Amino acid sequence: MKLLHTSDWHIGRTFHTHSTLAHLRTVLDALADAVREQGVDVVLVAGDVFDLSMPSADAMTLLSDVFRSIRDAGAQIVVTSGNHDSITRLGFHAEWIRHAGIHVLTQHHSLDEPVPLTDEHGPVHVYGIPYLEPSLLRHSYLDVDLRTHEQALAFAMQRINADRAQRGGRSVVLSHCFTADVAASDGVERDITSGGLDLVPTSVFDGPDYVALGHIHGRAQLSERVRYSGAPLHYSFSETDKLRGGWLVELDADGLADVTWLDLPVPRRLVQLTGELETLLADAAHAECESHWVKAVLTDQVRPMDAMRRLQQRFPHCVALEYRPSVVAEAIAASYGDRVKEKTDAQIVGEFLAYVRNGVGPSEYERGLVHELLIEQDLREVPA
């Protein structure tokens, strides 16, 4: 049996206020093509199908279209919910659409009820663990200590492993969580709790032949059989260098046989350009970036006026701007009053300009202008 492990589609998410629906459609259409070309039997989506708990009509339409394309390509679909999903909305009509080969697993009470699949080697049981928030779960299991995500996932896997032992055969688990073996990074969907990140040890997932994880937006291999696939699109500039795609997982008669990476297209690449504004606007080396999403980091000593408008004239998809001067004035411990004591008015103006412009004092033109203004002020103050 061949499975394609994906996660974190985040249908409906925006990128710096821009809709990502068209780009995501392109990627997921390519995914359906890959299902056909690679002979994939099952597509796994390990949580965060939608970006919002109340997805728009356009987001719902995209999901329906993609599910149809994947089914037409010959694969069944197994989905579980993430922290961004509404289990009610994502799971609506789950009972009926499973007859069409689309299995949506969002309920904690059915953790040990797998999707039964078969191939020439026998049964494969696919279990889905929806995102389990301990504070919402514990009231249903009063005799179980469920204060942390580790306890919630351990409880889920205990039920799953007990069911696996009875059924026999091979097994796959989907889960949306943050494991202790993945270092915190800017691309991580964080679960902030009192005391920091609520981590789950990878050992919690001992047992199944393959564990398909979601929650972080970059691929990661925690062991041969436990992996994150990451998101199909880049959703922040911190993800620029992370590959987009999914894991192709092959099961044979004995369990996990092979895992390979499948690249998916990147409709619009991300790039960060650093330099002075005039250089970024004129440098021919940046020509290929004119069709990319662009984040500009300006290093000018004096903050340029109207920088974003000028950048967008060359880079239409410039969506982020940061001012980071290459030289920063050294911090001075003395108070402003002490620094200007016994200085002339012209020197005070010069000190102020250097302070607000990161060490760049007045130009010759500005010195002349200040001199003229001060003379004019002195003349006005002379008694008639």
Short mmCIF file of C-alpha atoms in Angstrom, two decimals, residues 24-337:
data_model
loop_
_atom_site.label_atom_id
_atom_site.label_comp_id
_atom_site.label_asym_id
_atom_site.label_seq_id
_atom_site.Cartn_x
_atom_site.Cartn_y
_atom_site.Cartn_z
CA LEU A 24 -3.10 26.49 -2.81
CA ARG A 25 -5.43 25.21 -5.52
CA THR A 26 -2.45 25.00 -7.88
CA VAL A 27 -0.45 22.98 -5.34
CA LEU A 28 -3.29 20.64 -4.40
CA ASP A 29 -4.15 20.04 -8.06
CA ALA A 30 -0.52 19.00 -8.51
CA LEU A 31 -0.92 16.74 -5.48
CA ALA A 32 -3.89 15.02 -7.16
CA ASP A 33 -1.80 14.57 -10.32
CA ALA A 34 0.97 13.01 -8.23
CA VAL A 35 -1.56 10.61 -6.67
CA ARG A 36 -2.39 9.36 -10.16
CA GLU A 37 1.22 9.23 -11.38
CA GLN A 38 2.61 7.55 -8.26
CA GLY A 39 -0.25 5.11 -7.79
CA VAL A 40 -1.04 6.43 -4.30
CA ASP A 41 -3.73 4.46 -2.48
CA VAL A 42 -4.39 6.82 0.45
CA VAL A 43 -3.81 10.54 1.06
CA LEU A 44 -3.33 11.46 4.73
CA VAL A 45 -4.00 14.99 6.04
CA ALA A 46 -2.71 15.34 9.61
CA GLY A 47 -4.73 18.33 10.82
CA ASP A 48 -5.24 22.05 10.16
CA VAL A 49 -7.21 21.47 6.99
CA PHE A 50 -8.69 24.97 7.37
CA ASP A 51 -7.04 28.05 8.79
CA LEU A 52 -10.17 29.29 10.56
CA SER A 53 -12.78 27.51 12.63
CA MET A 54 -15.42 29.20 10.44
CA PRO A 55 -14.07 28.77 6.89
CA SER A 56 -15.45 30.86 4.05
CA ALA A 57 -17.62 29.49 1.27
CA ASP A 58 -14.63 29.73 -1.10
CA ALA A 59 -12.50 27.69 1.30
CA MET A 60 -15.20 25.02 1.57
CA THR A 61 -15.49 24.91 -2.22
CA LEU A 62 -11.75 24.44 -2.60
CA LEU A 63 -11.76 21.53 -0.16
CA SER A 64 -14.65 19.87 -1.99
CA ASP A 65 -12.91 20.30 -5.35
CA VAL A 66 -9.61 18.91 -4.05
CA PHE A 67 -11.27 15.91 -2.41
CA ARG A 68 -13.04 15.19 -5.69
CA SER A 69 -9.78 15.43 -7.66
CA ILE A 70 -7.96 13.08 -5.29
CA ARG A 71 -10.76 10.55 -5.38
CA ASP A 72 -10.91 10.76 -9.18
CA ALA A 73 -7.17 10.09 -9.18
CA GLY A 74 -7.82 6.81 -7.38
CA ALA A 75 -6.91 7.42 -3.72
CA GLN A 76 -8.96 7.32 -0.57
CA ILE A 77 -8.53 10.18 1.92
CA VAL A 78 -8.07 10.10 5.69
CA VAL A 79 -8.23 13.43 7.53
CA THR A 80 -8.00 14.45 11.15
CA SER A 81 -8.53 17.85 12.72
CA GLY A 82 -5.93 20.33 14.00
CA ASN A 83 -6.07 23.23 16.43
CA HIS A 84 -7.20 25.60 13.65
CA ASP A 85 -10.13 23.41 12.63
CA SER A 86 -13.62 23.28 14.01
CA ILE A 87 -14.28 19.61 14.67
CA THR A 88 -17.98 20.26 14.10
CA ARG A 89 -17.61 21.92 10.71
CA LEU A 90 -14.79 19.71 9.45
CA GLY A 91 -16.60 16.61 10.64
CA PHE A 92 -19.99 17.61 9.25
CA HIS A 93 -21.41 14.73 7.18
CA ALA A 94 -18.39 12.55 8.05
CA GLU A 95 -20.75 9.61 8.50
CA TRP A 96 -21.95 9.89 4.93
CA ILE A 97 -18.86 10.89 2.99
CA ARG A 98 -16.93 7.89 4.29
CA HIS A 99 -19.01 5.87 1.81
CA ALA A 100 -17.29 7.92 -0.90
CA GLY A 101 -13.84 6.97 0.44
CA ILE A 102 -13.29 10.18 2.43
CA HIS A 103 -12.71 9.51 6.12
CA VAL A 104 -12.80 12.53 8.48
CA LEU A 105 -11.74 11.64 12.04
CA THR A 106 -12.48 14.41 14.55
CA GLN A 107 -14.06 12.74 17.60
CA HIS A 108 -12.09 11.73 20.70
CA HIS A 109 -14.60 9.03 21.61
CA SER A 110 -13.73 7.10 18.43
CA LEU A 111 -9.93 7.20 18.78
CA ASP A 112 -9.76 3.41 18.73
CA GLU A 113 -12.05 3.00 15.72
CA PRO A 114 -9.72 2.90 12.71
CA VAL A 115 -10.40 3.29 9.03
CA PRO A 116 -10.12 -0.29 7.73
CA LEU A 117 -8.14 -0.57 4.50
CA THR A 118 -6.75 -3.61 2.69
CA ASP A 119 -4.16 -4.48 0.08
CA GLU A 120 -2.73 -7.72 -1.26
CA HIS A 121 -0.96 -8.31 2.08
CA GLY A 122 -4.04 -7.93 4.25
CA PRO A 123 -5.53 -5.22 6.48
CA VAL A 124 -4.11 -1.77 7.26
CA HIS A 125 -5.76 0.10 10.12
CA VAL A 126 -5.54 3.92 10.00
CA TYR A 127 -6.21 5.76 13.28
CA GLY A 128 -6.79 9.49 13.55
CA ILE A 129 -6.05 11.49 16.70
CA PRO A 130 -7.73 14.90 16.45
CA TYR A 131 -6.06 17.82 18.20
CA LEU A 132 -6.69 17.05 21.86
CA GLU A 133 -6.96 20.07 24.12
CA PRO A 134 -6.63 18.68 27.67
CA SER A 135 -8.87 21.35 29.24
CA LEU A 136 -11.70 20.34 26.88
CA LEU A 137 -11.04 16.61 27.03
CA ARG A 138 -10.73 15.91 30.74
CA HIS A 139 -14.41 16.41 31.57
CA SER A 140 -15.23 13.36 29.43
CA TYR A 141 -12.78 11.10 31.29
CA LEU A 142 -13.01 12.01 34.95
CA ASP A 143 -10.95 9.03 36.09
CA VAL A 144 -7.96 9.92 33.87
CA ASP A 145 -5.36 12.60 34.64
CA LEU A 146 -5.44 14.81 31.53
CA ARG A 147 -3.68 18.06 32.36
CA THR A 148 -1.08 18.13 29.57
CA HIS A 149 -0.83 17.26 25.91
CA GLU A 150 1.58 14.48 26.77
CA GLN A 151 -1.03 12.90 29.03
CA ALA A 152 -3.75 13.38 26.41
CA LEU A 153 -1.66 11.80 23.63
CA ALA A 154 -0.52 8.96 25.90
CA PHE A 155 -4.16 8.26 26.73
CA ALA A 156 -5.07 8.25 23.03
CA MET A 157 -2.19 5.95 22.07
CA GLN A 158 -3.00 3.59 24.95
CA ARG A 159 -6.47 3.09 23.49
CA ILE A 160 -5.11 2.77 19.96
CA ASN A 161 -2.41 0.24 20.91
CA ALA A 162 -4.96 -1.84 22.81
CA ASP A 163 -7.15 -1.94 19.70
CA ARG A 164 -4.16 -2.70 17.47
CA ALA A 165 -3.28 -5.69 19.62
CA GLN A 166 -6.75 -7.14 19.17
CA ARG A 167 -7.04 -6.49 15.44
CA GLY A 168 -3.53 -7.42 14.35
CA GLY A 169 -2.17 -6.39 10.96
CA ARG A 170 -0.39 -3.17 10.05
CA SER A 171 -1.32 0.27 11.34
CA VAL A 172 -0.88 3.98 10.70
CA VAL A 173 -1.61 6.89 13.08
CA LEU A 174 -2.32 10.54 12.25
CA SER A 175 -1.79 13.17 14.95
CA HIS A 176 -1.58 16.96 15.19
CA CYS A 177 0.82 17.92 17.96
CA PHE A 178 4.20 19.42 18.86
CA THR A 179 6.88 16.89 19.77
CA ALA A 180 9.80 17.44 22.09
CA ASP A 181 12.25 16.36 19.38
CA VAL A 182 11.45 19.32 17.13
CA ALA A 183 13.23 22.53 18.15
CA ALA A 184 11.11 25.68 18.36
CA SER A 185 11.31 27.77 15.20
CA ASP A 186 9.44 30.58 13.46
CA GLY A 187 7.47 28.12 11.34
CA VAL A 188 5.95 26.29 14.27
CA GLU A 189 2.30 26.50 15.18
CA ARG A 190 2.72 27.07 18.91
CA ASP A 191 0.48 25.90 21.71
CA ILE A 192 1.22 28.40 24.47
CA THR A 193 0.37 27.23 27.98
CA SER A 194 1.34 28.37 31.44
CA GLY A 195 4.85 27.02 31.65
CA GLY A 196 5.69 27.25 27.94
CA LEU A 197 5.27 24.86 25.06
CA ASP A 198 3.35 21.72 25.96
CA LEU A 199 5.56 19.10 24.34
CA VAL A 200 4.89 15.46 23.56
CA PRO A 201 7.80 12.96 23.56
CA THR A 202 8.18 10.96 20.37
CA SER A 203 8.11 7.76 22.43
CA VAL A 204 4.38 8.31 22.95
CA PHE A 205 3.90 7.07 19.37
CA ASP A 206 5.64 3.72 19.83
CA GLY A 207 3.80 0.86 18.15
CA PRO A 208 2.30 1.73 14.74
CA ASP A 209 4.14 1.08 11.49
CA TYR A 210 3.98 4.77 10.54
CA VAL A 211 2.99 7.99 12.34
CA ALA A 212 1.97 10.97 10.20
CA LEU A 213 2.32 14.19 12.20
CA GLY A 214 1.13 17.72 11.56
CA HIS A 215 1.49 21.06 13.36
CA ILE A 216 4.83 22.40 12.16
CA HIS A 217 5.23 23.90 8.68
CA GLY A 218 8.56 22.33 7.72
CA ARG A 219 9.22 18.66 7.07
CA ALA A 220 10.99 16.76 9.85
CA GLN A 221 12.07 13.18 10.40
CA LEU A 222 11.98 12.19 14.06
CA SER A 223 12.62 8.53 13.29
CA GLU A 224 12.22 6.29 10.27
CA ARG A 225 8.56 5.82 11.17
CA VAL A 226 7.61 9.17 12.77
CA ARG A 227 7.64 12.29 10.57
CA TYR A 228 6.20 15.74 9.94
CA SER A 229 5.34 16.61 6.33
CA GLY A 230 5.03 20.39 6.76
CA ALA A 231 2.63 22.69 4.93
CA PRO A 232 2.01 22.71 1.15
CA LEU A 233 2.56 26.50 0.90
CA HIS A 234 4.99 28.95 2.46
CA TYR A 235 2.99 30.95 4.99
CA SER A 236 5.75 33.21 6.34
CA PHE A 237 9.18 34.48 5.29
CA SER A 238 10.72 32.35 8.03
CA GLU A 239 9.72 29.31 5.94
CA THR A 240 11.51 30.48 2.78
CA ASP A 241 14.11 27.69 2.70
CA LYS A 242 11.74 24.87 3.71
CA LEU A 243 10.77 22.36 1.05
CA ARG A 244 7.12 21.95 0.13
CA GLY A 245 5.67 18.52 -0.51
CA GLY A 246 4.76 15.31 1.29
CA TRP A 247 6.11 11.91 2.28
CA LEU A 248 5.42 8.90 0.04
CA VAL A 249 5.08 5.97 2.42
CA GLU A 250 5.08 2.35 1.24
CA LEU A 251 3.88 -0.53 3.37
CA ASP A 252 4.67 -4.14 2.53
CA ALA A 253 3.63 -7.36 4.22
CA ASP A 254 5.92 -6.72 7.19
CA GLY A 255 5.06 -3.04 7.76
CA LEU A 256 7.02 0.04 6.75
CA ALA A 257 9.01 -0.65 3.57
CA ASP A 258 10.12 2.75 2.26
CA VAL A 259 9.62 6.50 2.71
CA THR A 260 10.60 9.05 0.05
CA TRP A 261 10.00 12.76 -0.37
CA LEU A 262 7.64 14.10 -3.03
CA ASP A 263 8.20 17.72 -4.06
CA LEU A 264 5.19 19.91 -4.80
CA PRO A 265 5.33 23.14 -6.85
CA VAL A 266 5.84 26.56 -5.27
CA PRO A 267 3.50 28.94 -7.15
CA ARG A 268 5.29 32.09 -6.00
CA ARG A 269 8.64 31.92 -4.27
CA LEU A 270 9.64 34.00 -1.27
CA VAL A 271 12.79 36.09 -1.05
CA GLN A 272 14.31 38.55 1.39
CA LEU A 273 16.33 41.35 -0.19
CA THR A 274 18.71 43.34 1.98
CA GLY A 275 20.44 46.58 1.05
CA GLU A 276 20.00 50.28 0.49
CA LEU A 277 16.82 51.27 -1.32
CA GLU A 278 18.47 52.70 -4.44
CA THR A 279 20.60 49.58 -4.79
CA LEU A 280 17.59 47.27 -4.56
CA LEU A 281 15.74 49.31 -7.17
CA ALA A 282 18.64 49.34 -9.64
CA ASP A 283 20.50 46.04 -9.19
CA ALA A 284 19.97 43.82 -12.25
CA ALA A 285 20.77 40.74 -10.12
CA HIS A 286 17.32 41.08 -8.53
CA ALA A 287 15.43 40.80 -11.82
CA GLU A 288 14.20 37.26 -11.15
CA CYS A 289 12.75 38.43 -7.82
CA GLU A 290 10.26 40.73 -9.55
CA SER A 291 7.72 37.88 -9.66
CA HIS A 292 8.41 36.66 -6.08
CA TRP A 293 6.91 37.56 -2.73
CA VAL A 294 9.47 40.05 -1.43
CA LYS A 295 10.48 41.17 2.02
CA ALA A 296 12.83 44.16 1.84
CA VAL A 297 15.27 44.95 4.63
CA LEU A 298 16.58 48.49 4.08
CA THR A 299 20.01 49.35 5.43
CA ASP A 300 20.05 53.06 4.53
CA GLN A 301 21.45 55.29 7.24
CA VAL A 302 18.48 57.62 6.83
CA ARG A 303 15.04 56.03 6.52
CA PRO A 304 13.95 56.52 2.88
CA MET A 305 10.70 58.31 2.17
CA ASP A 306 7.87 56.40 0.43
CA ALA A 307 9.99 53.24 0.34
CA MET A 308 7.19 50.66 -0.02
CA ARG A 309 5.55 52.42 -2.97
CA ARG A 310 8.88 52.69 -4.77
CA LEU A 311 9.75 49.06 -4.07
CA GLN A 312 6.38 47.89 -5.38
CA GLN A 313 7.00 49.70 -8.64
CA ARG A 314 9.78 47.20 -9.32
CA PHE A 315 8.61 44.31 -7.12
CA PRO A 316 4.78 44.21 -7.38
CA HIS A 317 4.59 41.49 -4.73
CA CYS A 318 6.68 43.25 -2.10
CA VAL A 319 4.58 42.75 1.02
CA ALA A 320 6.92 43.35 3.95
CA LEU A 321 9.38 46.11 4.79
CA GLU A 322 11.90 46.35 7.61
CA TYR A 323 14.28 49.19 8.36
CA ARG A 324 17.60 47.94 9.70
CA PRO A 325 20.39 50.55 9.23
CA SER A 326 23.83 49.07 8.63
CA VAL A 327 25.41 51.40 11.19
CA VAL A 328 23.69 52.12 14.49
CA ALA A 329 24.71 54.96 16.73
CA GLU A 330 26.50 53.84 19.86
CA ALA A 331 24.42 54.21 22.99
CA ILE A 332 25.51 57.12 25.17
CA ALA A 333 24.95 56.95 28.92
CA ALA A 334 24.89 60.73 29.43
CA SER A 335 21.51 62.47 29.52
CA TYR A 336 20.43 64.69 26.67
CA GLY A 337 20.81 67.75 28.91
#
